[in-house]
Amino acid sequence: MTKRVVVTGLGVVTPLGNNVATYWKNLLAGKSGVGPITHFDASQFDSRIAGEVRDFDPTSVVDKKELRRLDLFVQYALVAGQEAIEQAKLDLDKVEKYRVGVIIGCGIGGIGVAETQKEILLSKGPSRVSPFLVPMMIPNMAPGMMAIKYGFRGPNISVVTACASANNAFADATRIIQRGDADLIIAGGSESAVCPLAVSGFCSARALSTRNDEPERASRPFDKDRDGFVIAEGCGLAVLESWEHAQARGAVILAEVGGYGMTDDAYHMTAPLPDGAGGAKAMELAIKDAGLNPEDIDYINAHGTSTGQGDIGETLAINKLFGGHAKKLAVSSTKSMIGHTLGAAGGVEFVAVVKSIMDQTLHQTINLENQDPQCDLDYISEGPRKTTVNNVISNSFGFGGHNVSVLVKRFVE
């Protein structure tokens, strides 16, 4: 019999707060975490804004000496992981370490470290390149370092599927637990790519918003005046475990992972299928995996990046799958407030989804002032909404055509 997978802990580092309580409070308040770039001098860039993590202090979790050997995306993961483990009340002395895993997605890894070390190579020669370049750069160091910190010896994987990475991590973790190969997995995504090389690359692709004078209003999913996404950074993690394991240790269950669906557009390097068919199929598979019907879904946390093709494609996907029920669905975009955290997006949005179920409240899509006629759904533009939230789909779509939909539902024993 397939095991049920439940959520028992959450942790985040985001542009709207470095813990779940602050993050959720600011989401419900409709605040924006987007501002001028401070990580580097962006004065010569077309896009000079980002959703940066602020007031981040990892020293309570990571030794100061160790910090110099860890890229920010790894630091974010360790801090978010600590919060999730603490909420889950995981007794590290009692769990079977070979039955505890870590799966953390990351789209780009330590691209900032690679950039700075390349400059050292060119200016000072190969002997001056850091011996920690490779371990600081490779994406698998986020789950690897978490395993080292806590002694978790179970499945340890980094998923790299661009902006779908974190949702792929949740999907992989769910299936591993369902088939009995682990009791508990810390899963999600982490990213820190607000650096000159990454920003210039997205600028050259004309993917980023250039609303530099109004950063708080720049990320505007489904709005007719949107002009690109806002790059951001952060981490969102969750403790997933089998219901039997959670029950045996007396854990508080926050929600249940009902299922997931994965497809690929097989169409274009960066653009989605114009008719949204790939995204529609991913949602369809997630609903089927959960044993539900389309009309059972209450809310969709949209990928909603604030790009021209992306927002229309996702809207078409929702209409294609849900038909008449699409107009009854509530839809909103977390990215409207924090920007696009790339490989971490599904992670920070998963946390928002679980909180939506716990509080029976949905956050809004901010900056939706002039709704695109081609985006014809209920995107919750008026403010937070108290409503029944039982079954939720969280969408993540990535460059390369990756589509991953994760279905989270209210836990009923």
Tab-separated table of N, CA and C in Angstrom, residues 259-359:
chain	number	residue	atom	x	y	z
A	259	GLY	N	-0.278	14.626	-4.330
A	259	GLY	CA	0.265	14.068	-5.556
A	259	GLY	C	1.010	15.114	-6.351
A	260	TYR	N	1.451	14.725	-7.531
A	260	TYR	CA	2.158	15.657	-8.390
A	260	TYR	C	2.062	15.203	-9.831
A	261	GLY	N	2.366	16.106	-10.740
A	261	GLY	CA	2.412	15.783	-12.154
A	261	GLY	C	3.598	16.466	-12.795
A	262	MET	N	4.272	15.778	-13.726
A	262	MET	CA	5.447	16.329	-14.399
A	262	MET	C	5.335	16.104	-15.901
A	263	THR	N	5.596	17.151	-16.667
A	263	THR	CA	5.634	17.040	-18.124
A	263	THR	C	6.745	17.933	-18.660
A	264	ASP	N	6.959	17.851	-19.967
A	264	ASP	CA	7.847	18.798	-20.629
A	264	ASP	C	7.176	19.280	-21.912
A	265	ASP	N	7.331	20.554	-22.205
A	265	ASP	CA	6.709	21.116	-23.401
A	265	ASP	C	7.343	20.593	-24.689
A	266	ALA	N	8.642	20.241	-24.625
A	266	ALA	CA	9.346	19.783	-25.829
A	266	ALA	C	9.127	20.750	-26.986
A	267	TYR	N	9.321	22.039	-26.676
A	267	TYR	CA	8.946	23.067	-27.649
A	267	TYR	C	10.013	24.127	-27.881
A	268	HIS	N	10.540	24.733	-26.806
A	268	HIS	CA	11.433	25.882	-26.949
A	268	HIS	C	12.314	25.974	-25.705
A	269	MET	N	13.504	26.560	-25.856
A	269	MET	CA	14.431	26.677	-24.729
A	269	MET	C	13.838	27.472	-23.566
A	270	THR	N	13.129	28.563	-23.878
A	270	THR	CA	12.655	29.448	-22.811
A	270	THR	C	11.163	29.727	-22.850
A	271	ALA	N	10.513	29.556	-23.974
A	271	ALA	CA	9.094	29.892	-24.092
A	271	ALA	C	8.219	28.667	-23.848
A	272	PRO	N	7.043	28.881	-23.224
A	272	PRO	CA	6.114	27.757	-23.033
A	272	PRO	C	5.336	27.467	-24.306
A	273	LEU	N	4.703	26.322	-24.372
A	273	LEU	CA	3.783	26.035	-25.470
A	273	LEU	C	2.715	27.121	-25.511
A	274	PRO	N	2.444	27.677	-26.672
A	274	PRO	CA	1.485	28.792	-26.747
A	274	PRO	C	0.102	28.474	-26.203
A	275	ASP	N	-0.325	27.205	-26.309
A	275	ASP	CA	-1.664	26.858	-25.832
A	275	ASP	C	-1.686	26.357	-24.391
A	276	GLY	N	-0.517	26.340	-23.734
A	276	GLY	CA	-0.464	25.922	-22.333
A	276	GLY	C	-0.685	24.440	-22.105
A	277	ALA	N	-0.566	23.620	-23.152
A	277	ALA	CA	-0.902	22.197	-23.030
A	277	ALA	C	-0.020	21.455	-22.033
A	278	GLY	N	1.279	21.806	-21.977
A	278	GLY	CA	2.178	21.114	-21.059
A	278	GLY	C	1.826	21.364	-19.605
A	279	GLY	N	1.538	22.617	-19.279
A	279	GLY	CA	1.136	22.952	-17.913
A	279	GLY	C	-0.191	22.320	-17.551
A	280	ALA	N	-1.116	22.311	-18.496
A	280	ALA	CA	-2.417	21.695	-18.247
A	280	ALA	C	-2.272	20.209	-17.925
A	281	LYS	N	-1.412	19.533	-18.675
A	281	LYS	CA	-1.216	18.100	-18.453
A	281	LYS	C	-0.562	17.829	-17.106
A	282	ALA	N	0.383	18.677	-16.704
A	282	ALA	CA	1.023	18.495	-15.397
A	282	ALA	C	-0.010	18.608	-14.276
A	283	MET	N	-0.898	19.590	-14.365
A	283	MET	CA	-1.954	19.741	-13.352
A	283	MET	C	-2.912	18.555	-13.386
A	284	GLU	N	-3.253	18.110	-14.579
A	284	GLU	CA	-4.139	16.952	-14.720
A	284	GLU	C	-3.541	15.721	-14.051
A	285	LEU	N	-2.246	15.498	-14.260
A	285	LEU	CA	-1.582	14.340	-13.664
A	285	LEU	C	-1.509	14.447	-12.140
A	286	ALA	N	-1.310	15.667	-11.634
A	286	ALA	CA	-1.272	15.867	-10.183
A	286	ALA	C	-2.617	15.542	-9.552
A	287	ILE	N	-3.684	15.994	-10.199
A	287	ILE	CA	-5.035	15.724	-9.698
A	287	ILE	C	-5.330	14.228	-9.727
A	288	LYS	N	-4.952	13.570	-10.809
A	288	LYS	CA	-5.152	12.121	-10.927
A	288	LYS	C	-4.346	11.370	-9.876
A	289	ASP	N	-3.096	11.804	-9.660
A	289	ASP	CA	-2.231	11.160	-8.672
A	289	ASP	C	-2.830	11.253	-7.273
A	290	ALA	N	-3.541	12.351	-7.013
A	290	ALA	CA	-4.160	12.557	-5.696
A	290	ALA	C	-5.517	11.886	-5.567
A	291	GLY	N	-5.991	11.303	-6.673
A	291	GLY	CA	-7.298	10.647	-6.627
A	291	GLY	C	-8.455	11.626	-6.551
A	292	LEU	N	-8.266	12.824	-7.110
A	292	LEU	CA	-9.293	13.866	-7.065
A	292	LEU	C	-9.806	14.163	-8.466
A	293	ASN	N	-10.759	15.068	-8.528
A	293	ASN	CA	-11.295	15.571	-9.790
A	293	ASN	C	-11.003	17.063	-9.901
A	294	PRO	N	-10.954	17.606	-11.126
A	294	PRO	CA	-10.647	19.031	-11.275
A	294	PRO	C	-11.524	19.952	-10.425
A	295	GLU	N	-12.806	19.604	-10.290
A	295	GLU	CA	-13.705	20.477	-9.515
A	295	GLU	C	-13.431	20.430	-8.015
A	296	ASP	N	-12.549	19.533	-7.575
A	296	ASP	CA	-12.176	19.478	-6.152
A	296	ASP	C	-11.132	20.525	-5.786
A	297	ILE	N	-10.495	21.136	-6.764
A	297	ILE	CA	-9.428	22.098	-6.491
A	297	ILE	C	-10.019	23.454	-6.120
A	298	ASP	N	-9.516	24.028	-5.029
A	298	ASP	CA	-10.008	25.320	-4.544
A	298	ASP	C	-9.141	26.498	-4.978
A	299	TYR	N	-7.841	26.243	-5.123
A	299	TYR	CA	-6.903	27.356	-5.314
A	299	TYR	C	-5.683	26.879	-6.078
A	300	ILE	N	-5.158	27.756	-6.923
A	300	ILE	CA	-3.896	27.485	-7.616
A	300	ILE	C	-2.906	28.585	-7.263
A	301	ASN	N	-1.778	28.182	-6.686
A	301	ASN	CA	-0.673	29.120	-6.523
A	301	ASN	C	0.084	29.098	-7.842
A	302	ALA	N	-0.105	30.141	-8.629
A	302	ALA	CA	0.374	30.157	-9.999
A	302	ALA	C	1.882	30.332	-10.082
A	303	HIS	N	2.437	29.829	-11.178
A	303	HIS	CA	3.833	30.153	-11.474
A	303	HIS	C	3.953	31.663	-11.638
A	304	GLY	N	3.009	32.267	-12.354
A	304	GLY	CA	2.777	33.707	-12.377
A	304	GLY	C	4.001	34.594	-12.306
A	305	THR	N	4.831	34.577	-13.343
A	305	THR	CA	6.127	35.256	-13.274
A	305	THR	C	6.106	36.725	-13.649
A	306	SER	N	5.025	37.197	-14.260
A	306	SER	CA	4.950	38.573	-14.768
A	306	SER	C	5.618	38.714	-16.130
A	307	THR	N	5.625	37.635	-16.908
A	307	THR	CA	6.130	37.684	-18.279
A	307	THR	C	4.954	37.581	-19.247
A	308	GLY	N	5.140	38.142	-20.430
A	308	GLY	CA	4.055	38.178	-21.397
A	308	GLY	C	3.536	36.815	-21.781
A	309	GLN	N	4.414	35.957	-22.278
A	309	GLN	CA	4.005	34.632	-22.722
A	309	GLN	C	3.639	33.711	-21.561
A	310	GLY	N	4.415	33.800	-20.479
A	310	GLY	CA	4.215	32.886	-19.360
A	310	GLY	C	2.859	33.021	-18.706
A	311	ASP	N	2.430	34.246	-18.417
A	311	ASP	CA	1.157	34.451	-17.727
A	311	ASP	C	-0.031	34.043	-18.597
A	312	ILE	N	0.055	34.343	-19.882
A	312	ILE	CA	-1.018	33.944	-20.788
A	312	ILE	C	-1.048	32.424	-20.941
A	313	GLY	N	0.135	31.816	-21.091
A	313	GLY	CA	0.200	30.368	-21.235
A	313	GLY	C	-0.370	29.635	-20.029
A	314	GLU	N	-0.063	30.126	-18.827
A	314	GLU	CA	-0.583	29.472	-17.625
A	314	GLU	C	-2.091	29.642	-17.521
A	315	THR	N	-2.579	30.829	-17.875
A	315	THR	CA	-4.024	31.061	-17.866
A	315	THR	C	-4.724	30.131	-18.842
A	316	LEU	N	-4.154	29.983	-20.035
A	316	LEU	CA	-4.725	29.059	-21.020
A	316	LEU	C	-4.715	27.625	-20.501
A	317	ALA	N	-3.635	27.255	-19.810
A	317	ALA	CA	-3.532	25.908	-19.255
A	317	ALA	C	-4.644	25.648	-18.246
A	318	ILE	N	-4.886	26.619	-17.376
A	318	ILE	CA	-5.930	26.469	-16.354
A	318	ILE	C	-7.304	26.374	-17.013
A	319	ASN	N	-7.566	27.241	-17.981
A	319	ASN	CA	-8.852	27.185	-18.686
A	319	ASN	C	-9.020	25.873	-19.443
A	320	LYS	N	-7.935	25.399	-20.035
A	320	LYS	CA	-7.973	24.164	-20.823
A	320	LYS	C	-8.345	22.967	-19.958
A	321	LEU	N	-7.747	22.889	-18.774
A	321	LEU	CA	-7.982	21.729	-17.909
A	321	LEU	C	-9.308	21.824	-17.153
A	322	PHE	N	-9.590	22.996	-16.600
A	322	PHE	CA	-10.714	23.108	-15.661
A	322	PHE	C	-12.030	23.497	-16.314
A	323	GLY	N	-11.990	23.973	-17.548
A	323	GLY	CA	-13.235	24.323	-18.212
A	323	GLY	C	-14.038	25.335	-17.421
A	324	GLY	N	-15.324	25.030	-17.191
A	324	GLY	CA	-16.195	25.948	-16.459
A	324	GLY	C	-15.776	26.178	-15.020
A	325	HIS	N	-15.068	25.213	-14.429
A	325	HIS	CA	-14.632	25.365	-13.036
A	325	HIS	C	-13.507	26.391	-12.906
A	326	ALA	N	-12.841	26.711	-14.018
A	326	ALA	CA	-11.719	27.657	-13.968
A	326	ALA	C	-12.134	28.997	-13.389
A	327	LYS	N	-13.338	29.447	-13.714
A	327	LYS	CA	-13.794	30.759	-13.239
A	327	LYS	C	-14.176	30.732	-11.757
A	328	LYS	N	-14.320	29.535	-11.198
A	328	LYS	CA	-14.624	29.404	-9.773
A	328	LYS	C	-13.357	29.262	-8.930
A	329	LEU	N	-12.230	29.029	-9.604
A	329	LEU	CA	-10.962	28.845	-8.905
A	329	LEU	C	-10.386	30.176	-8.445
A	330	ALA	N	-9.787	30.180	-7.277
A	330	ALA	CA	-8.975	31.318	-6.844
A	330	ALA	C	-7.545	31.063	-7.307
A	331	VAL	N	-6.902	32.094	-7.834
A	331	VAL	CA	-5.531	31.986	-8.333
A	331	VAL	C	-4.752	33.199	-7.843
A	332	SER	N	-3.516	32.991	-7.388
A	332	SER	CA	-2.687	34.160	-7.068
A	332	SER	C	-1.219	33.826	-7.253
A	333	SER	N	-0.408	34.875	-7.324
A	333	SER	CA	1.020	34.722	-7.567
A	333	SER	C	1.837	35.295	-6.411
A	334	THR	N	2.562	34.425	-5.735
A	334	THR	CA	3.469	34.863	-4.675
A	334	THR	C	4.563	35.758	-5.246
A	335	LYS	N	4.944	35.511	-6.491
A	335	LYS	CA	6.024	36.280	-7.120
A	335	LYS	C	5.691	37.754	-7.266
A	336	SER	N	4.415	38.110	-7.207
A	336	SER	CA	4.062	39.524	-7.292
A	336	SER	C	4.676	40.312	-6.140
A	337	MET	N	4.949	39.627	-5.022
A	337	MET	CA	5.495	40.315	-3.846
A	337	MET	C	6.982	40.084	-3.632
A	338	ILE	N	7.491	38.932	-4.026
A	338	ILE	CA	8.909	38.658	-3.747
A	338	ILE	C	9.774	38.561	-4.995
A	339	GLY	N	9.149	38.613	-6.181
A	339	GLY	CA	9.912	38.372	-7.394
A	339	GLY	C	10.086	36.885	-7.628
A	340	HIS	N	10.924	36.559	-8.591
A	340	HIS	CA	11.106	35.167	-9.017
A	340	HIS	C	12.416	34.625	-8.457
A	341	THR	N	12.314	33.708	-7.518
A	341	THR	CA	13.490	33.128	-6.867
A	341	THR	C	14.056	31.932	-7.634
A	342	LEU	N	13.679	31.798	-8.891
A	342	LEU	CA	14.249	30.792	-9.789
A	342	LEU	C	14.089	29.379	-9.222
A	343	GLY	N	15.183	28.670	-8.976
A	343	GLY	CA	15.091	27.300	-8.498
A	343	GLY	C	14.461	27.143	-7.132
A	344	ALA	N	14.353	28.231	-6.378
A	344	ALA	CA	13.728	28.195	-5.047
A	344	ALA	C	12.241	28.505	-5.087
A	345	ALA	N	11.737	28.909	-6.258
A	345	ALA	CA	10.363	29.424	-6.340
A	345	ALA	C	9.330	28.445	-5.796
A	346	GLY	N	9.400	27.192	-6.248
A	346	GLY	CA	8.443	26.211	-5.764
A	346	GLY	C	8.529	25.991	-4.269
A	347	GLY	N	9.717	26.202	-3.688
A	347	GLY	CA	9.898	26.028	-2.254
A	347	GLY	C	9.207	27.097	-1.433
A	348	VAL	N	9.464	28.361	-1.769
A	348	VAL	CA	8.835	29.448	-1.009
A	348	VAL	C	7.330	29.466	-1.249
A	349	GLU	N	6.907	29.025	-2.437
A	349	GLU	CA	5.475	28.981	-2.726
A	349	GLU	C	4.798	27.794	-2.045
A	350	PHE	N	5.496	26.694	-1.883
A	350	PHE	CA	4.962	25.551	-1.139
A	350	PHE	C	4.654	25.961	0.293
A	351	VAL	N	5.555	26.727	0.888
A	351	VAL	CA	5.324	27.217	2.256
A	351	VAL	C	4.068	28.073	2.306
A	352	ALA	N	3.898	28.965	1.322
A	352	ALA	CA	2.699	29.802	1.268
A	352	ALA	C	1.440	28.959	1.105
A	353	VAL	N	1.530	27.900	0.323
A	353	VAL	CA	0.388	27.013	0.107
A	353	VAL	C	-0.006	26.304	1.404
A	354	VAL	N	0.975	25.778	2.112
A	354	VAL	CA	0.673	25.093	3.374
A	354	VAL	C	0.064	26.071	4.380
A	355	LYS	N	0.599	27.274	4.449
A	355	LYS	CA	0.037	28.286	5.355
A	355	LYS	C	-1.383	28.666	4.930
A	356	SER	N	-1.640	28.685	3.623
A	356	SER	CA	-2.997	28.975	3.146
A	356	SER	C	-3.984	27.936	3.663
A	357	ILE	N	-3.577	26.676	3.636
A	357	ILE	CA	-4.435	25.606	4.126
A	357	ILE	C	-4.590	25.693	5.642
A	358	MET	N	-3.502	25.959	6.344
A	358	MET	CA	-3.561	26.033	7.807
A	358	MET	C	-4.462	27.162	8.288
A	359	ASP	N	-4.371	28.320	7.617
A	359	ASP	CA	-5.126	29.506	8.050
A	359	ASP	C	-6.421	29.697	7.281
